[in-house]
PDB file of C-alpha atoms in Angstrom:
ATOM      1  CA  UNK A 875     110.508 108.898  93.175  1.00 39.00           C
ATOM      2  CA  UNK A 876     110.245 105.117  93.408  1.00 37.00           C
ATOM      3  CA  UNK A 877     108.916 102.880  90.649  1.00 40.00           C
ATOM      4  CA  UNK A 878     108.198  99.264  91.551  1.00 38.00           C
ATOM      5  CA  UNK A 879     107.739  96.368  89.149  1.00 39.00           C
ATOM      6  CA  UNK A 880     105.738  93.251  89.877  1.00 40.00           C
ATOM      7  CA  UNK A 881     106.735  90.342  87.635  1.00 37.00           C
ATOM      8  CA  UNK A 882     103.763  88.034  87.199  1.00 39.00           C
ATOM      9  CA  UNK A 883     104.540  84.557  85.882  1.00 35.00           C
ATOM     10  CA  UNK A 884     101.929  82.405  84.231  1.00 35.00           C
ATOM     11  CA  UNK A 885     103.539  79.426  85.980  1.00 28.00           C
ATOM     12  CA  UNK A 886     103.383  79.350  89.757  1.00 27.00           C
ATOM     13  CA  UNK A 887     106.842  78.873  91.257  1.00 28.00           C
ATOM     14  CA  UNK A 888     107.138  77.099  94.602  1.00 28.00           C
ATOM     15  CA  UNK A 889     109.585  79.576  96.055  1.00 29.00           C
ATOM     16  CA  UNK A 890     109.120  81.201  99.446  1.00 33.00           C
ATOM     17  CA  UNK A 891     108.507  84.946  98.964  1.00 33.00           C
ATOM     18  CA  UNK A 892     111.293  87.246 100.035  1.00 34.00           C
ATOM     19  CA  UNK A 893     110.795  90.643 101.675  1.00 32.00           C
ATOM     20  CA  UNK A 894     110.292  92.448  98.364  1.00 28.00           C
ATOM     21  CA  UNK A 895     107.824  89.833  97.135  1.00 32.00           C
ATOM     22  CA  UNK A 896     105.895  90.002 100.392  1.00 30.00           C
ATOM     23  CA  UNK A 897     105.645  93.770 100.105  1.00 33.00           C
ATOM     24  CA  UNK A 898     104.505  93.415  96.481  1.00 35.00           C
ATOM     25  CA  UNK A 899     101.729  91.052  97.558  1.00 37.00           C
ATOM     26  CA  UNK A 900     100.571  93.437 100.268  1.00 40.00           C
ATOM     27  CA  UNK A 901     100.639  96.530  98.032  1.00 58.00           C
ATOM     28  CA  UNK A 902      99.677  94.912  94.738  1.00 74.00           C
ATOM     29  CA  UNK A 903      96.767  96.403  92.772  1.00 85.00           C
ATOM     30  CA  UNK A 904      93.505  94.690  91.943  1.00 91.00           C
ATOM     31  CA  UNK A 905      93.803  93.501  88.337  1.00 92.00           C
ATOM     32  CA  UNK A 906      90.750  92.487  86.298  1.00 94.00           C
ATOM     33  CA  UNK A 907      90.402  91.402  82.689  1.00 92.00           C
ATOM     34  CA  UNK A 908      87.449  91.397  80.311  1.00 89.00           C
ATOM     35  CA  UNK A 909      87.338  88.451  77.864  1.00 89.00           C
ATOM     36  CA  UNK A 910      85.192  89.595  74.953  1.00 85.00           C
ATOM     37  CA  UNK A 911      85.000  86.155  73.289  1.00 85.00           C
ATOM     38  CA  UNK A 912      83.805  84.365  76.425  1.00 87.00           C
ATOM     39  CA  UNK A 913      81.902  87.356  77.872  1.00 91.00           C
ATOM     40  CA  UNK A 914      83.492  86.913  81.287  1.00 94.00           C
ATOM     41  CA  UNK A 915      85.403  89.051  83.768  1.00 95.00           C
ATOM     42  CA  UNK A 916      88.308  87.472  85.605  1.00 93.00           C
ATOM     43  CA  UNK A 917      90.456  88.615  88.490  1.00 93.00           C
ATOM     44  CA  UNK A 918      94.154  88.122  87.780  1.00 87.00           C
ATOM     45  CA  UNK A 919      96.408  87.385  90.726  1.00 83.00           C
ATOM     46  CA  UNK A 920      99.291  89.880  90.358  1.00 76.00           C
ATOM     47  CA  UNK A 921     101.703  87.457  92.024  1.00 74.00           C
ATOM     48  CA  UNK A 922     100.935  84.055  90.475  1.00 73.00           C
ATOM     49  CA  UNK A 923      99.412  85.147  87.185  1.00 71.00           C
ATOM     50  CA  UNK A 924      96.399  82.878  87.624  1.00 79.00           C
ATOM     51  CA  UNK A 925      93.015  84.130  86.426  1.00 85.00           C
ATOM     52  CA  UNK A 926      89.757  83.375  88.206  1.00 92.00           C
ATOM     53  CA  UNK A 927      86.368  83.970  86.598  1.00 95.00           C
ATOM     54  CA  UNK A 928      84.185  86.145  88.820  1.00 96.00           C
ATOM     55  CA  UNK A 929      81.405  87.430  86.570  1.00 96.00           C
ATOM     56  CA  UNK A 930      79.644  86.490  83.324  1.00 95.00           C
ATOM     57  CA  UNK A 931      77.869  89.137  81.255  1.00 94.00           C
ATOM     58  CA  UNK A 932      74.078  88.857  81.322  1.00 92.00           C
ATOM     59  CA  UNK A 933      73.298  90.775  78.108  1.00 93.00           C
ATOM     60  CA  UNK A 934      74.338  90.522  74.458  1.00 93.00           C
ATOM     61  CA  UNK A 935      77.702  92.219  74.904  1.00 91.00           C
ATOM     62  CA  UNK A 936      79.909  94.036  77.373  1.00 93.00           C
ATOM     63  CA  UNK A 937      82.530  96.781  77.183  1.00 93.00           C
ATOM     64  CA  UNK A 938      84.453  99.438  79.118  1.00 94.00           C
ATOM     65  CA  UNK A 939      85.562  97.495  82.179  1.00 96.00           C
ATOM     66  CA  UNK A 940      86.967  99.926  84.742  1.00 95.00           C
ATOM     67  CA  UNK A 941      88.275  99.066  88.202  1.00 94.00           C
ATOM     68  CA  UNK A 942      87.715 101.808  90.774  1.00 94.00           C
ATOM     69  CA  UNK A 943      90.902 103.503  92.032  1.00 89.00           C
ATOM     70  CA  UNK A 944      90.273 101.977  95.476  1.00 89.00           C
ATOM     71  CA  UNK A 945      90.120  98.450  94.033  1.00 91.00           C
ATOM     72  CA  UNK A 946      86.910  97.732  95.978  1.00 93.00           C
ATOM     73  CA  UNK A 947      84.596  97.838  92.981  1.00 96.00           C
ATOM     74  CA  UNK A 948      84.580  97.538  89.205  1.00 96.00           C
ATOM     75  CA  UNK A 949      82.052  98.566  86.579  1.00 97.00           C
ATOM     76  CA  UNK A 950      81.134  97.368  83.108  1.00 96.00           C
ATOM     77  CA  UNK A 951      78.670  98.414  80.435  1.00 96.00           C
ATOM     78  CA  UNK A 952      76.346  95.596  79.358  1.00 96.00           C
ATOM     79  CA  UNK A 953      74.304  96.056  76.215  1.00 93.00           C
ATOM     80  CA  UNK A 954      71.297  94.685  74.371  1.00 93.00           C
ATOM     81  CA  UNK A 955      71.774  94.615  70.611  1.00 92.00           C
ATOM     82  CA  UNK A 956      69.453  96.654  68.466  1.00 91.00           C
ATOM     83  CA  UNK A 957      67.210  95.459  65.654  1.00 91.00           C
ATOM     84  CA  UNK A 958      67.219  97.250  62.321  1.00 87.00           C
ATOM     85  CA  UNK A 959      65.500  96.804  58.992  1.00 82.00           C
ATOM     86  CA  UNK A 960      67.771  98.298  56.410  1.00 77.00           C
ATOM     87  CA  UNK A 961      67.655 102.048  56.952  1.00 78.00           C
ATOM     88  CA  UNK A 962      65.272 101.945  59.922  1.00 84.00           C
ATOM     89  CA  UNK A 963      65.859 100.916  63.524  1.00 86.00           C
ATOM     90  CA  UNK A 964      63.051  98.895  65.119  1.00 88.00           C
ATOM     91  CA  UNK A 965      64.894  98.807  68.452  1.00 92.00           C
ATOM     92  CA  UNK A 966      67.980 100.828  69.319  1.00 92.00           C
ATOM     93  CA  UNK A 967      70.942  99.208  71.106  1.00 93.00           C
ATOM     94  CA  UNK A 968      70.725  99.935  74.823  1.00 95.00           C
ATOM     95  CA  UNK A 969      73.233  99.792  77.686  1.00 96.00           C
ATOM     96  CA  UNK A 970      73.127  99.374  81.419  1.00 96.00           C
ATOM     97  CA  UNK A 971      75.882  99.859  83.985  1.00 98.00           C
ATOM     98  CA  UNK A 972      76.723  96.950  86.289  1.00 98.00           C
ATOM     99  CA  UNK A 973      78.909  97.402  89.378  1.00 98.00           C
ATOM    100  CA  UNK A 974      80.563  94.374  90.985  1.00 97.00           C
ATOM    101  CA  UNK A 975      83.017  93.663  93.776  1.00 96.00           C
ATOM    102  CA  UNK A 976      86.429  92.124  93.147  1.00 92.00           C
ATOM    103  CA  UNK A 977      84.792  88.794  94.045  1.00 94.00           C
ATOM    104  CA  UNK A 978      82.142  89.237  91.334  1.00 95.00           C
ATOM    105  CA  UNK A 979      79.177  90.029  93.588  1.00 96.00           C
ATOM    106  CA  UNK A 980      76.758  92.455  91.937  1.00 97.00           C
ATOM    107  CA  UNK A 981      76.469  95.625  94.007  1.00 97.00           C
ATOM    108  CA  UNK A 982      74.276  97.713  91.712  1.00 97.00           C
ATOM    109  CA  UNK A 983      72.617  97.633  88.303  1.00 97.00           C
ATOM    110  CA  UNK A 984      71.749 100.962  86.703  1.00 97.00           C
ATOM    111  CA  UNK A 985      69.312 100.464  83.833  1.00 96.00           C
ATOM    112  CA  UNK A 986      69.795 104.005  82.515  1.00 95.00           C
ATOM    113  CA  UNK A 987      71.198 103.932  78.973  1.00 96.00           C
ATOM    114  CA  UNK A 988      74.795 104.755  80.004  1.00 97.00           C
ATOM    115  CA  UNK A 989      77.125 105.640  77.135  1.00 96.00           C
ATOM    116  CA  UNK A 990      80.228 106.899  78.938  1.00 97.00           C
ATOM    117  CA  UNK A 991      81.269 106.886  82.575  1.00 97.00           C
ATOM    118  CA  UNK A 992      84.167 107.510  84.931  1.00 97.00           C
ATOM    119  CA  UNK A 993      84.947 106.751  88.587  1.00 96.00           C
ATOM    120  CA  UNK A 994      85.052 110.057  90.371  1.00 96.00           C
ATOM    121  CA  UNK A 995      84.753 112.333  93.336  1.00 94.00           C
ATOM    122  CA  UNK A 996      87.435 110.893  95.608  1.00 86.00           C
ATOM    123  CA  UNK A 997      85.467 107.741  96.391  1.00 83.00           C
ATOM    124  CA  UNK A 998      83.534 104.900  94.797  1.00 92.00           C
ATOM    125  CA  UNK A 999      81.136 107.165  92.897  1.00 97.00           C
ATOM    126  CA  UNK A1000      80.459 107.209  89.153  1.00 98.00           C
ATOM    127  CA  UNK A1001      79.722 110.079  86.792  1.00 98.00           C
ATOM    128  CA  UNK A1002      77.784 108.790  83.781  1.00 98.00           C
ATOM    129  CA  UNK A1003      76.498 110.233  80.527  1.00 97.00           C
ATOM    130  CA  UNK A1004      73.260 108.640  79.343  1.00 97.00           C
ATOM    131  CA  UNK A1005      71.682 108.869  75.938  1.00 94.00           C
ATOM    132  CA  UNK A1006      70.217 107.066  72.938  1.00 93.00           C
ATOM    133  CA  UNK A1007      72.305 105.237  70.378  1.00 91.00           C
ATOM    134  CA  UNK A1008      73.015 107.217  67.227  1.00 88.00           C
ATOM    135  CA  UNK A1009      74.998 106.301  64.140  1.00 84.00           C
ATOM    136  CA  UNK A1010      77.854 108.661  63.366  1.00 82.00           C
ATOM    137  CA  UNK A1011      79.406 111.405  65.458  1.00 83.00           C
ATOM    138  CA  UNK A1012      80.150 110.330  69.024  1.00 87.00           C
ATOM    139  CA  UNK A1013      77.727 107.404  68.707  1.00 87.00           C
ATOM    140  CA  UNK A1014      74.864 108.694  70.854  1.00 90.00           C
ATOM    141  CA  UNK A1015      72.579 111.630  71.588  1.00 89.00           C
ATOM    142  CA  UNK A1016      73.121 112.848  75.158  1.00 91.00           C
ATOM    143  CA  UNK A1017      70.184 112.703  77.524  1.00 92.00           C
ATOM    144  CA  UNK A1018      71.465 113.367  81.049  1.00 95.00           C
ATOM    145  CA  UNK A1019      74.607 113.467  83.197  1.00 97.00           C
ATOM    146  CA  UNK A1020      74.194 111.443  86.389  1.00 97.00           C
ATOM    147  CA  UNK A1021      76.128 110.899  89.596  1.00 97.00           C
ATOM    148  CA  UNK A1022      75.683 107.272  90.661  1.00 98.00           C
ATOM    149  CA  UNK A1023      76.351 105.841  94.114  1.00 97.00           C
ATOM    150  CA  UNK A1024      76.674 102.037  93.849  1.00 97.00           C
ATOM    151  CA  UNK A1025      76.557 101.540  97.608  1.00 95.00           C
ATOM    152  CA  UNK A1026      73.240 103.343  98.136  1.00 96.00           C
ATOM    153  CA  UNK A1027      72.036 102.866  94.531  1.00 96.00           C
ATOM    154  CA  UNK A1028      71.121 106.543  94.481  1.00 97.00           C
ATOM    155  CA  UNK A1029      71.001 108.552  91.248  1.00 97.00           C
ATOM    156  CA  UNK A1030      71.549 112.314  91.178  1.00 97.00           C
ATOM    157  CA  UNK A1031      71.050 114.275  87.980  1.00 97.00           C
ATOM    158  CA  UNK A1032      73.641 117.011  87.483  1.00 97.00           C
ATOM    159  CA  UNK A1033      72.617 120.388  86.089  1.00 95.00           C
ATOM    160  CA  UNK A1034      74.781 120.482  82.961  1.00 94.00           C
ATOM    161  CA  UNK A1035      74.444 121.788  79.402  1.00 91.00           C
ATOM    162  CA  UNK A1036      73.133 119.558  76.611  1.00 89.00           C
ATOM    163  CA  UNK A1037      75.112 117.429  74.152  1.00 91.00           C
ATOM    164  CA  UNK A1038      78.060 116.610  76.396  1.00 94.00           C
ATOM    165  CA  UNK A1039      80.429 113.691  75.827  1.00 94.00           C
ATOM    166  CA  UNK A1040      83.893 112.470  76.862  1.00 94.00           C
ATOM    167  CA  UNK A1041      83.655 112.778  80.652  1.00 96.00           C
ATOM    168  CA  UNK A1042      86.872 112.908  82.732  1.00 96.00           C
ATOM    169  CA  UNK A1043      87.411 113.251  86.488  1.00 96.00           C
ATOM    170  CA  UNK A1044      90.037 115.762  87.601  1.00 95.00           C
ATOM    171  CA  UNK A1045      91.096 115.175  91.200  1.00 93.00           C
ATOM    172  CA  UNK A1046      93.373 118.218  91.100  1.00 93.00           C
ATOM    173  CA  UNK A1047      90.390 120.597  91.220  1.00 94.00           C
ATOM    174  CA  UNK A1048      87.489 118.291  92.199  1.00 96.00           C
ATOM    175  CA  UNK A1049      85.817 118.736  88.830  1.00 97.00           C
ATOM    176  CA  UNK A1050      84.303 116.778  85.982  1.00 98.00           C
ATOM    177  CA  UNK A1051      85.389 117.868  82.524  1.00 98.00           C
ATOM    178  CA  UNK A1052      83.364 117.301  79.359  1.00 97.00           C
ATOM    179  CA  UNK A1053      83.555 117.953  75.662  1.00 93.00           C
ATOM    180  CA  UNK A1054      80.539 119.788  74.237  1.00 91.00           C
ATOM    181  CA  UNK A1055      79.199 122.941  72.594  1.00 86.00           C
ATOM    182  CA  UNK A1056      81.408 125.840  73.705  1.00 84.00           C
ATOM    183  CA  UNK A1057      80.146 128.590  75.959  1.00 79.00           C
ATOM    184  CA  UNK A1058      80.516 132.119  74.517  1.00 82.00           C
ATOM    185  CA  UNK A1059      84.176 132.988  74.105  1.00 83.00           C
ATOM    186  CA  UNK A1060      85.355 129.630  75.413  1.00 83.00           C
ATOM    187  CA  UNK A1061      86.517 126.297  73.991  1.00 87.00           C
ATOM    188  CA  UNK A1062      84.512 123.076  73.670  1.00 93.00           C
ATOM    189  CA  UNK A1063      85.896 121.864  77.032  1.00 95.00           C
ATOM    190  CA  UNK A1064      83.484 122.514  79.916  1.00 96.00           C
ATOM    191  CA  UNK A1065      84.123 122.198  83.651  1.00 96.00           C
ATOM    192  CA  UNK A1066      81.588 121.051  86.239  1.00 97.00           C
ATOM    193  CA  UNK A1067      82.862 121.838  89.733  1.00 97.00           C
ATOM    194  CA  UNK A1068      81.372 119.058  91.878  1.00 96.00           C
ATOM    195  CA  UNK A1069      81.412 120.734  95.342  1.00 96.00           C
ATOM    196  CA  UNK A1070      79.609 123.875  94.107  1.00 96.00           C
ATOM    197  CA  UNK A1071      77.645 122.391  91.194  1.00 96.00           C
ATOM    198  CA  UNK A1072      78.718 125.252  88.908  1.00 96.00           C
ATOM    199  CA  UNK A1073      79.481 124.964  85.187  1.00 95.00           C
ATOM    200  CA  UNK A1074      82.102 127.108  83.490  1.00 94.00           C
ATOM    201  CA  UNK A1075      83.834 127.314  80.156  1.00 93.00           C
ATOM    202  CA  UNK A1076      87.571 126.818  79.746  1.00 94.00           C
ATOM    203  CA  UNK A1077      90.265 127.768  77.231  1.00 94.00           C
ATOM    204  CA  UNK A1078      91.537 124.179  77.017  1.00 96.00           C
ATOM    205  CA  UNK A1079      91.670 122.210  73.781  1.00 95.00           C
ATOM    206  CA  UNK A1080      91.185 118.777  75.350  1.00 96.00           C
ATOM    207  CA  UNK A1081      90.340 116.885  78.552  1.00 96.00           C
ATOM    208  CA  UNK A1082      93.290 114.479  78.586  1.00 96.00           C
ATOM    209  CA  UNK A1083      94.794 115.978  81.749  1.00 96.00           C
ATOM    210  CA  UNK A1084      97.878 114.619  83.447  1.00 95.00           C
ATOM    211  CA  UNK A1085      97.405 113.150  86.966  1.00 90.00           C
ATOM    212  CA  UNK A1086      98.638 116.320  88.677  1.00 91.00           C
ATOM    213  CA  UNK A1087      96.669 118.571  86.343  1.00 94.00           C
ATOM    214  CA  UNK A1088      99.773 120.473  85.378  1.00 95.00           C
ATOM    215  CA  UNK A1089      99.612 119.372  81.740  1.00 96.00           C
ATOM    216  CA  UNK A1090      97.182 118.072  79.152  1.00 96.00           C
ATOM    217  CA  UNK A1091      97.397 116.300  75.812  1.00 96.00           C
ATOM    218  CA  UNK A1092      95.563 117.123  72.616  1.00 94.00           C
ATOM    219  CA  UNK A1093      95.335 115.201  69.368  1.00 90.00           C
ATOM    220  CA  UNK A1094      94.345 116.804  66.088  1.00 78.00           C
ATOM    221  CA  UNK A1095      92.164 113.837  65.157  1.00 69.00           C
ATOM    222  CA  UNK A1096      90.743 111.985  68.187  1.00 58.00           C
ATOM    223  CA  UNK A1097      94.037 110.293  69.030  1.00 50.00           C
ATOM    224  CA  UNK A1098      94.963 109.414  65.441  1.00 54.00           C
ATOM    225  CA  UNK A1099      96.546 112.704  64.433  1.00 62.00           C
ATOM    226  CA  UNK A1100      99.548 114.675  65.669  1.00 87.00           C
ATOM    227  CA  UNK A1101      99.814 115.036  69.437  1.00 93.00           C
ATOM    228  CA  UNK A1102     100.423 118.284  71.296  1.00 95.00           C
ATOM    229  CA  UNK A1103     101.399 118.866  74.930  1.00 96.00           C
ATOM    230  CA  UNK A1104     100.247 121.923  76.885  1.00 97.00           C
ATOM    231  CA  UNK A1105     100.752 123.443  80.301  1.00 97.00           C
ATOM    232  CA  UNK A1106      97.252 123.698  81.723  1.00 96.00           C
ATOM    233  CA  UNK A1107      97.463 126.967  83.673  1.00 95.00           C
ATOM    234  CA  UNK A1108      99.177 128.968  80.924  1.00 96.00           C
ATOM    235  CA  UNK A1109      97.679 126.947  78.038  1.00 96.00           C
ATOM    236  CA  UNK A1110     101.104 127.223  76.460  1.00 96.00           C
ATOM    237  CA  UNK A1111     102.291 124.423  74.178  1.00 96.00           C
ATOM    238  CA  UNK A1112     105.519 122.728  75.207  1.00 95.00           C
ATOM    239  CA  UNK A1113     107.669 120.253  73.339  1.00 94.00           C
ATOM    240  CA  UNK A1114     107.011 116.530  73.352  1.00 93.00           C
ATOM    241  CA  UNK A1115     109.834 114.039  73.983  1.00 92.00           C
ATOM    242  CA  UNK A1116     112.161 113.179  71.121  1.00 88.00           C
ATOM    243  CA  UNK A1117     110.319 111.112  68.509  1.00 87.00           C
ATOM    244  CA  UNK A1118     113.022 108.456  68.733  1.00 89.00           C
ATOM    245  CA  UNK A1119     111.389 107.369  72.008  1.00 91.00           C
ATOM    246  CA  UNK A1120     108.180 106.560  70.140  1.00 91.00           C
ATOM    247  CA  UNK A1121     104.681 107.844  69.547  1.00 92.00           C
ATOM    248  CA  UNK A1122     102.295 109.032  72.259  1.00 93.00           C
ATOM    249  CA  UNK A1123      99.869 106.507  73.779  1.00 93.00           C
ATOM    250  CA  UNK A1124      98.616 108.734  76.592  1.00 93.00           C
ATOM    251  CA  UNK A1125      99.314 109.250  80.276  1.00 94.00           C
ATOM    252  CA  UNK A1126     100.893 106.136  81.769  1.00 93.00           C
ATOM    253  CA  UNK A1127      99.170 106.402  85.155  1.00 87.00           C
ATOM    254  CA  UNK A1128      95.762 108.126  85.451  1.00 80.00           C
ATOM    255  CA  UNK A1129      96.152 108.654  89.205  1.00 75.00           C
ATOM    256  CA  UNK A1130      98.961 109.785  91.454  1.00 71.00           C
ATOM    257  CA  UNK A1131     101.533 112.543  91.157  1.00 72.00           C
ATOM    258  CA  UNK A1132     103.800 111.494  88.322  1.00 78.00           C
ATOM    259  CA  UNK A1133     103.009 113.097  84.970  1.00 91.00           C
ATOM    260  CA  UNK A1134     104.431 110.222  82.982  1.00 92.00           C
ATOM    261  CA  UNK A1135     103.776 110.062  79.251  1.00 92.00           C
ATOM    262  CA  UNK A1136     103.488 106.535  77.848  1.00 92.00           C
ATOM    263  CA  UNK A1137     105.263 106.250  74.508  1.00 93.00           C
ATOM    264  CA  UNK A1138     105.645 103.257  72.210  1.00 92.00           C
ATOM    265  CA  UNK A1139     107.492 102.197  69.084  1.00 90.00           C
ATOM    266  CA  UNK A1140     107.489  99.032  66.995  1.00 89.00           C
ATOM    267  CA  UNK A1141     110.300  96.524  67.391  1.00 86.00           C
ATOM    268  CA  UNK A1142     111.825  94.604  64.453  1.00 81.00           C
ATOM    269  CA  UNK A1143     110.510  91.401  66.088  1.00 78.00           C
ATOM    270  CA  UNK A1144     106.958  92.672  65.721  1.00 78.00           C
ATOM    271  CA  UNK A1145     106.478  93.578  69.369  1.00 83.00           C
ATOM    272  CA  UNK A1146     106.346  96.948  71.066  1.00 92.00           C
ATOM    273  CA  UNK A1147     108.819  98.876  73.175  1.00 94.00           C
ATOM    274  CA  UNK A1148     107.278 101.210  75.757  1.00 94.00           C
ATOM    275  CA  UNK A1149     108.833 104.194  77.491  1.00 94.00           C
ATOM    276  CA  UNK A1150     107.482 106.151  80.456  1.00 94.00           C
ATOM    277  CA  UNK A1151     108.697 109.742  80.200  1.00 95.00           C
ATOM    278  CA  UNK A1152     108.390 112.072  83.187  1.00 93.00           C
ATOM    279  CA  UNK A1153     107.306 115.381  81.649  1.00 94.00           C
ATOM    280  CA  UNK A1154     108.207 117.547  84.673  1.00 92.00           C
ATOM    281  CA  UNK A1155     111.734 116.161  84.935  1.00 92.00           C
ATOM    282  CA  UNK A1156     112.133 115.686  81.167  1.00 94.00           C
ATOM    283  CA  UNK A1157     113.627 112.249  81.631  1.00 93.00           C
ATOM    284  CA  UNK A1158     112.867 108.578  80.978  1.00 94.00           C
ATOM    285  CA  UNK A1159     111.864 106.743  84.171  1.00 91.00           C
ATOM    286  CA  UNK A1160     110.908 103.299  82.853  1.00 92.00           C
ATOM    287  CA  UNK A1161     111.127 101.094  79.759  1.00 93.00           C
ATOM    288  CA  UNK A1162     109.716  97.664  78.898  1.00 91.00           C
ATOM    289  CA  UNK A1163     108.796  95.436  75.946  1.00 92.00           C
ATOM    290  CA  UNK A1164     105.470  93.733  75.315  1.00 90.00           C
ATOM    291  CA  UNK A1165     101.839  94.647  74.730  1.00 89.00           C
ATOM    292  CA  UNK A1166      99.280  96.346  76.938  1.00 90.00           C
ATOM    293  CA  UNK A1167      96.836  93.610  77.922  1.00 88.00           C
ATOM    294  CA  UNK A1168      93.617  94.276  76.044  1.00 86.00           C
ATOM    295  CA  UNK A1169      90.505  94.545  78.176  1.00 89.00           C
ATOM    296  CA  UNK A1170      92.479  94.834  81.416  1.00 91.00           C
ATOM    297  CA  UNK A1171      91.947  97.362  84.183  1.00 92.00           C
ATOM    298  CA  UNK A1172      93.704  97.787  87.506  1.00 91.00           C
ATOM    299  CA  UNK A1173      93.245  99.837  90.643  1.00 88.00           C
ATOM    300  CA  UNK A1174      95.538 102.776  91.360  1.00 78.00           C
ATOM    301  CA  UNK A1175      96.082 103.175  87.594  1.00 78.00           C
ATOM    302  CA  UNK A1176      98.556 100.307  87.319  1.00 84.00           C
ATOM    303  CA  UNK A1177      99.755  99.205  83.880  1.00 88.00           C
ATOM    304  CA  UNK A1178      99.196  95.574  82.850  1.00 87.00           C
ATOM    305  CA  UNK A1179     101.619  94.363  80.178  1.00 88.00           C
ATOM    306  CA  UNK A1180     102.135  90.972  78.561  1.00 85.00           C
ATOM    307  CA  UNK A1181     105.832  90.555  77.874  1.00 83.00           C
ATOM    308  CA  UNK A1182     107.408  88.642  74.949  1.00 85.00           C
ATOM    309  CA  UNK A1183     108.041  85.588  77.191  1.00 81.00           C
ATOM    310  CA  UNK A1184     104.293  85.449  78.054  1.00 79.00           C
ATOM    311  CA  UNK A1185     104.765  86.655  81.603  1.00 79.00           C
ATOM    312  CA  UNK A1186     102.668  89.586  82.753  1.00 80.00           C
ATOM    313  CA  UNK A1187     104.262  92.746  84.075  1.00 81.00           C
ATOM    314  CA  UNK A1188     102.142  94.763  86.500  1.00 85.00           C
ATOM    315  CA  UNK A1189     103.565  98.253  86.971  1.00 85.00           C
ATOM    316  CA  UNK A1190     101.943 100.130  89.865  1.00 81.00           C
ATOM    317  CA  UNK A1191     101.909 103.892  89.762  1.00 78.00           C
ATOM    318  CA  UNK A1192     105.150 105.371  91.121  1.00 75.00           C
ATOM    319  CA  UNK A1193     105.413 106.894  94.562  1.00 66.00           C
ATOM    320  CA  UNK A1194     107.322 110.089  95.188  1.00 58.00           C
TER     321      UNK A1194
END
């Protein structure tokens, strides 16, 4: 397995790139960042560290920036604020999904009230859950599950049960996984097999699958409680890494073949120390200090980290 690190400096150095730098430029991921205060999306050059504004939000707010695994497209939820009078809503908050290129050109605008979405299906397609805003619970009442094609602007409604939330794409079995009301004798995790269009129940406790699908994570309280690690096929719980390495953040890389857990612990200086732990090999494969850059997203599941010296560390997914 090979893990490569791209060191991104905020200052541009006038040094001719060597062979490794040239390869990094050629293979570097597309990195985008959402600035909530300025309501803009910028593309960050993974070599020079410079940011270039490419898109400005057209509604009251934006959230959930996600770059497609291919790096060709990115999506963002734009919302219109609601109007309420005390205990009564006059107008509910409403979202739309906007898809742009890495240059900021709008490819598609889906006015459906999208609440959650994920890039899926081995290409630049999007699975989206639509529904009306609702206070409490998961924050909305599910209406439909849609498959969106930004290139053709087509919308296909999927035949799924009601009240689904928490969509995830699983490349390992070409399926979409949801949380929702359990089927008889099954758990609250449901599987929609995209090629066949069939829905089935599962015994799984959660949808936080590792990239290979060999494992999954489950938290007792939506990520704030104790974490548990399971083998997916056997549904058998296995031990987490030693707590001295830190607490669980999630899977380090959402795509690829390495089932690397991302762990973190606080440093005396006030920063964070991160560890990538390969679950299959039961060994640490990477460590770094800093903070995950808020509002950032990168193709190929790369990690974007701001280090203590203000440089940015872009860690592409490892290759085996």
